[in-house]
Amino acid sequence: MLLTMEFDIKAGDFVLAGETSSKIKETLKKLGVKPEILKKVAIVSYEAEMNIVIHSVGGVLKAIISKDKIEIIAEDRGPGIEDIELAMMEGYSTAPEEIRNLGFGAGMGLPNMKKYSDHFEIESQKGSGTRVYMVVYNK
């Protein structure tokens, strides 16, 4: 089994936010992926999707599904992350107040992506966007 799904994510689109991660989860469910794997993929893809919606000017979320693993790649065209180590701390957020008032931006996105993925990589430079690569093993 090898399937690649790719979605454009619009910045600030809270109406459609979460649909991409739901589509990935539903596809995996149809493929018979175990519930515990579904949960992990749903969390990491949702957090990645929301980070693109909240913090960038748009981007792409990809899911590469193979027999033994699910790869999630989030690439945004955004301001980049100035201090990745600080951004990885639970509760640290650069989300503006209006986003927090909507119930988002609690500072758990990147920590949750790392916690629920089996492999996690992040690359970012101030002014040039961010790329997050995650793997959840399908075992």
mmCIF file of C-alpha atoms in Angstrom:
data_model
loop_
_atom_site.group_PDB
_atom_site.id
_atom_site.type_symbol
_atom_site.label_atom_id
_atom_site.label_comp_id
_atom_site.label_asym_id
_atom_site.label_seq_id
_atom_site.Cartn_x
_atom_site.Cartn_y
_atom_site.Cartn_z
ATOM 1 C CA MET A 1 0.000 0.000 0.000
ATOM 2 C CA LEU A 2 1.387 3.379 -0.987
ATOM 3 C CA LEU A 3 -0.749 6.466 -1.124
ATOM 4 C CA THR A 4 0.180 10.137 -1.104
ATOM 5 C CA MET A 5 -2.306 12.808 -0.100
ATOM 6 C CA GLU A 6 -1.493 16.503 -0.468
ATOM 7 C CA PHE A 7 -3.568 19.460 0.678
ATOM 8 C CA ASP A 8 -3.201 23.217 0.373
ATOM 9 C CA ILE A 9 -3.837 24.905 3.717
ATOM 10 C CA LYS A 10 -5.031 28.511 3.777
ATOM 11 C CA ALA A 11 -3.846 30.909 6.444
ATOM 12 C CA GLY A 12 -6.547 32.132 8.798
ATOM 13 C CA ASP A 13 -9.228 29.778 7.452
ATOM 14 C CA PHE A 14 -10.812 28.594 10.691
ATOM 15 C CA VAL A 15 -13.958 27.403 8.870
ATOM 16 C CA LEU A 16 -12.054 24.662 7.024
ATOM 17 C CA ALA A 17 -9.379 24.166 9.682
ATOM 18 C CA GLY A 18 -9.253 20.530 10.711
ATOM 19 C CA GLU A 19 -10.781 19.128 7.512
ATOM 20 C CA THR A 20 -7.457 17.983 6.113
ATOM 21 C CA SER A 21 -6.522 15.999 9.197
ATOM 22 C CA SER A 22 -10.042 14.499 9.217
ATOM 23 C CA LYS A 23 -9.639 13.390 5.582
ATOM 24 C CA ILE A 24 -6.307 11.752 6.387
ATOM 25 C CA LYS A 25 -7.829 9.967 9.388
ATOM 26 C CA GLU A 26 -10.847 8.743 7.381
ATOM 27 C CA THR A 27 -8.582 7.414 4.623
ATOM 28 C CA LEU A 28 -6.471 5.530 7.147
ATOM 29 C CA LYS A 29 -9.612 4.147 8.794
ATOM 30 C CA LYS A 30 -10.813 2.814 5.397
ATOM 31 C CA LEU A 31 -7.394 1.192 4.937
ATOM 32 C CA GLY A 32 -7.839 -0.672 8.225
ATOM 33 C CA VAL A 33 -5.218 1.171 10.263
ATOM 34 C CA LYS A 34 -5.428 0.404 14.000
ATOM 35 C CA PRO A 35 -7.230 2.924 16.260
ATOM 36 C CA GLU A 36 -4.105 3.734 18.301
ATOM 37 C CA ILE A 37 -2.232 4.639 15.110
ATOM 38 C CA LEU A 38 -5.229 6.649 13.844
ATOM 39 C CA LYS A 39 -5.193 8.670 17.065
ATOM 40 C CA LYS A 40 -1.498 9.529 16.763
ATOM 41 C CA VAL A 41 -1.773 10.504 13.093
ATOM 42 C CA ALA A 42 -4.928 12.547 13.759
ATOM 43 C CA ILE A 43 -3.192 14.509 16.515
ATOM 44 C CA VAL A 44 0.026 15.261 14.631
ATOM 45 C CA SER A 45 -1.731 16.154 11.371
ATOM 46 C CA TYR A 46 -4.298 18.366 13.146
ATOM 47 C CA GLU A 47 -1.625 20.224 15.115
ATOM 48 C CA ALA A 48 0.446 20.726 11.957
ATOM 49 C CA GLU A 49 -2.596 21.918 10.024
ATOM 50 C CA MET A 50 -3.565 24.385 12.755
ATOM 51 C CA ASN A 51 -0.034 25.772 12.947
ATOM 52 C CA ILE A 52 -0.191 26.540 9.231
ATOM 53 C CA VAL A 53 -3.622 28.183 9.635
ATOM 54 C CA ILE A 54 -2.555 30.252 12.647
ATOM 55 C CA HIS A 55 1.089 31.151 12.068
ATOM 56 C CA SER A 56 1.744 31.302 8.323
ATOM 57 C CA VAL A 57 0.542 32.788 5.071
ATOM 58 C CA GLY A 58 -0.425 29.317 3.871
ATOM 59 C CA GLY A 59 1.219 26.021 3.163
ATOM 60 C CA VAL A 60 0.924 22.361 2.291
ATOM 61 C CA LEU A 61 0.209 19.275 4.378
ATOM 62 C CA LYS A 62 1.155 15.887 2.930
ATOM 63 C CA ALA A 63 0.487 12.378 4.136
ATOM 64 C CA ILE A 64 2.527 9.553 2.643
ATOM 65 C CA ILE A 65 0.949 6.261 3.622
ATOM 66 C CA SER A 66 2.833 3.002 3.259
ATOM 67 C CA LYS A 67 2.455 -0.430 4.799
ATOM 68 C CA ASP A 68 4.813 0.203 7.707
ATOM 69 C CA LYS A 69 4.528 3.946 8.336
ATOM 70 C CA ILE A 70 2.597 7.159 7.819
ATOM 71 C CA GLU A 71 4.685 10.229 7.068
ATOM 72 C CA ILE A 72 3.222 13.676 7.679
ATOM 73 C CA ILE A 73 4.989 16.661 6.142
ATOM 74 C CA ALA A 74 3.905 20.223 6.850
ATOM 75 C CA GLU A 75 5.531 23.039 4.899
ATOM 76 C CA ASP A 76 4.456 26.613 5.291
ATOM 77 C CA ARG A 77 5.192 29.955 3.733
ATOM 78 C CA GLY A 78 5.395 31.898 6.910
ATOM 79 C CA PRO A 79 7.528 34.037 9.096
ATOM 80 C CA GLY A 80 9.530 31.061 10.348
ATOM 81 C CA ILE A 81 10.331 30.247 13.944
ATOM 82 C CA GLU A 82 12.954 32.426 15.547
ATOM 83 C CA ASP A 83 13.751 30.104 18.474
ATOM 84 C CA ILE A 84 12.798 26.460 17.859
ATOM 85 C CA GLU A 85 13.910 25.322 21.323
ATOM 86 C CA LEU A 86 11.614 27.877 22.948
ATOM 87 C CA ALA A 87 8.756 27.022 20.554
ATOM 88 C CA MET A 88 9.035 23.347 21.578
ATOM 89 C CA MET A 89 8.256 24.171 25.214
ATOM 90 C CA GLU A 90 4.737 23.263 26.340
ATOM 91 C CA GLY A 91 2.639 26.393 26.799
ATOM 92 C CA TYR A 92 4.858 28.723 24.748
ATOM 93 C CA SER A 93 2.818 30.454 22.053
ATOM 94 C CA THR A 94 3.221 33.321 19.632
ATOM 95 C CA ALA A 95 -0.460 33.206 18.640
ATOM 96 C CA PRO A 96 -2.106 36.630 18.798
ATOM 97 C CA GLU A 97 -4.766 37.299 21.418
ATOM 98 C CA GLU A 98 -7.633 37.126 18.896
ATOM 99 C CA ILE A 99 -6.568 33.572 17.996
ATOM 100 C CA ARG A 100 -6.357 32.599 21.671
ATOM 101 C CA ASN A 101 -9.829 34.040 22.201
ATOM 102 C CA LEU A 102 -11.053 31.532 19.594
ATOM 103 C CA GLY A 103 -9.657 28.716 21.729
ATOM 104 C CA PHE A 104 -6.470 28.108 19.739
ATOM 105 C CA GLY A 105 -2.825 28.961 20.332
ATOM 106 C CA ALA A 106 -2.301 27.248 23.707
ATOM 107 C CA GLY A 107 1.311 26.437 22.899
ATOM 108 C CA MET A 108 0.849 22.674 22.616
ATOM 109 C CA GLY A 109 1.074 22.243 18.839
ATOM 110 C CA LEU A 110 4.758 21.484 18.365
ATOM 111 C CA PRO A 111 5.102 19.605 21.688
ATOM 112 C CA ASN A 112 2.116 17.400 20.739
ATOM 113 C CA MET A 113 3.550 16.762 17.266
ATOM 114 C CA LYS A 114 6.778 15.548 18.841
ATOM 115 C CA LYS A 115 5.018 13.552 21.593
ATOM 116 C CA TYR A 116 2.641 11.667 19.285
ATOM 117 C CA SER A 117 5.033 10.989 16.395
ATOM 118 C CA ASP A 118 7.624 8.223 16.409
ATOM 119 C CA HIS A 119 10.070 10.432 14.525
ATOM 120 C CA PHE A 120 10.041 14.247 14.490
ATOM 121 C CA GLU A 121 12.143 16.798 12.616
ATOM 122 C CA ILE A 122 11.661 20.545 12.327
ATOM 123 C CA GLU A 123 13.486 23.047 10.156
ATOM 124 C CA SER A 124 12.783 26.743 10.241
ATOM 125 C CA GLN A 125 14.459 30.049 9.660
ATOM 126 C CA LYS A 126 13.122 33.459 10.494
ATOM 127 C CA GLY A 127 11.578 34.867 7.316
ATOM 128 C CA SER A 128 11.586 31.671 5.262
ATOM 129 C CA GLY A 129 8.892 29.369 6.639
ATOM 130 C CA THR A 130 8.895 26.087 8.497
ATOM 131 C CA ARG A 131 9.034 22.412 7.531
ATOM 132 C CA VAL A 132 7.955 19.689 9.957
ATOM 133 C CA TYR A 133 8.503 16.026 9.109
ATOM 134 C CA MET A 134 6.854 13.362 11.266
ATOM 135 C CA VAL A 135 6.588 9.600 11.083
ATOM 136 C CA VAL A 136 4.073 7.368 12.842
ATOM 137 C CA TYR A 137 4.951 3.699 12.489
ATOM 138 C CA ASN A 138 2.077 1.435 11.515
ATOM 139 C CA LYS A 139 2.800 -1.538 13.755
#
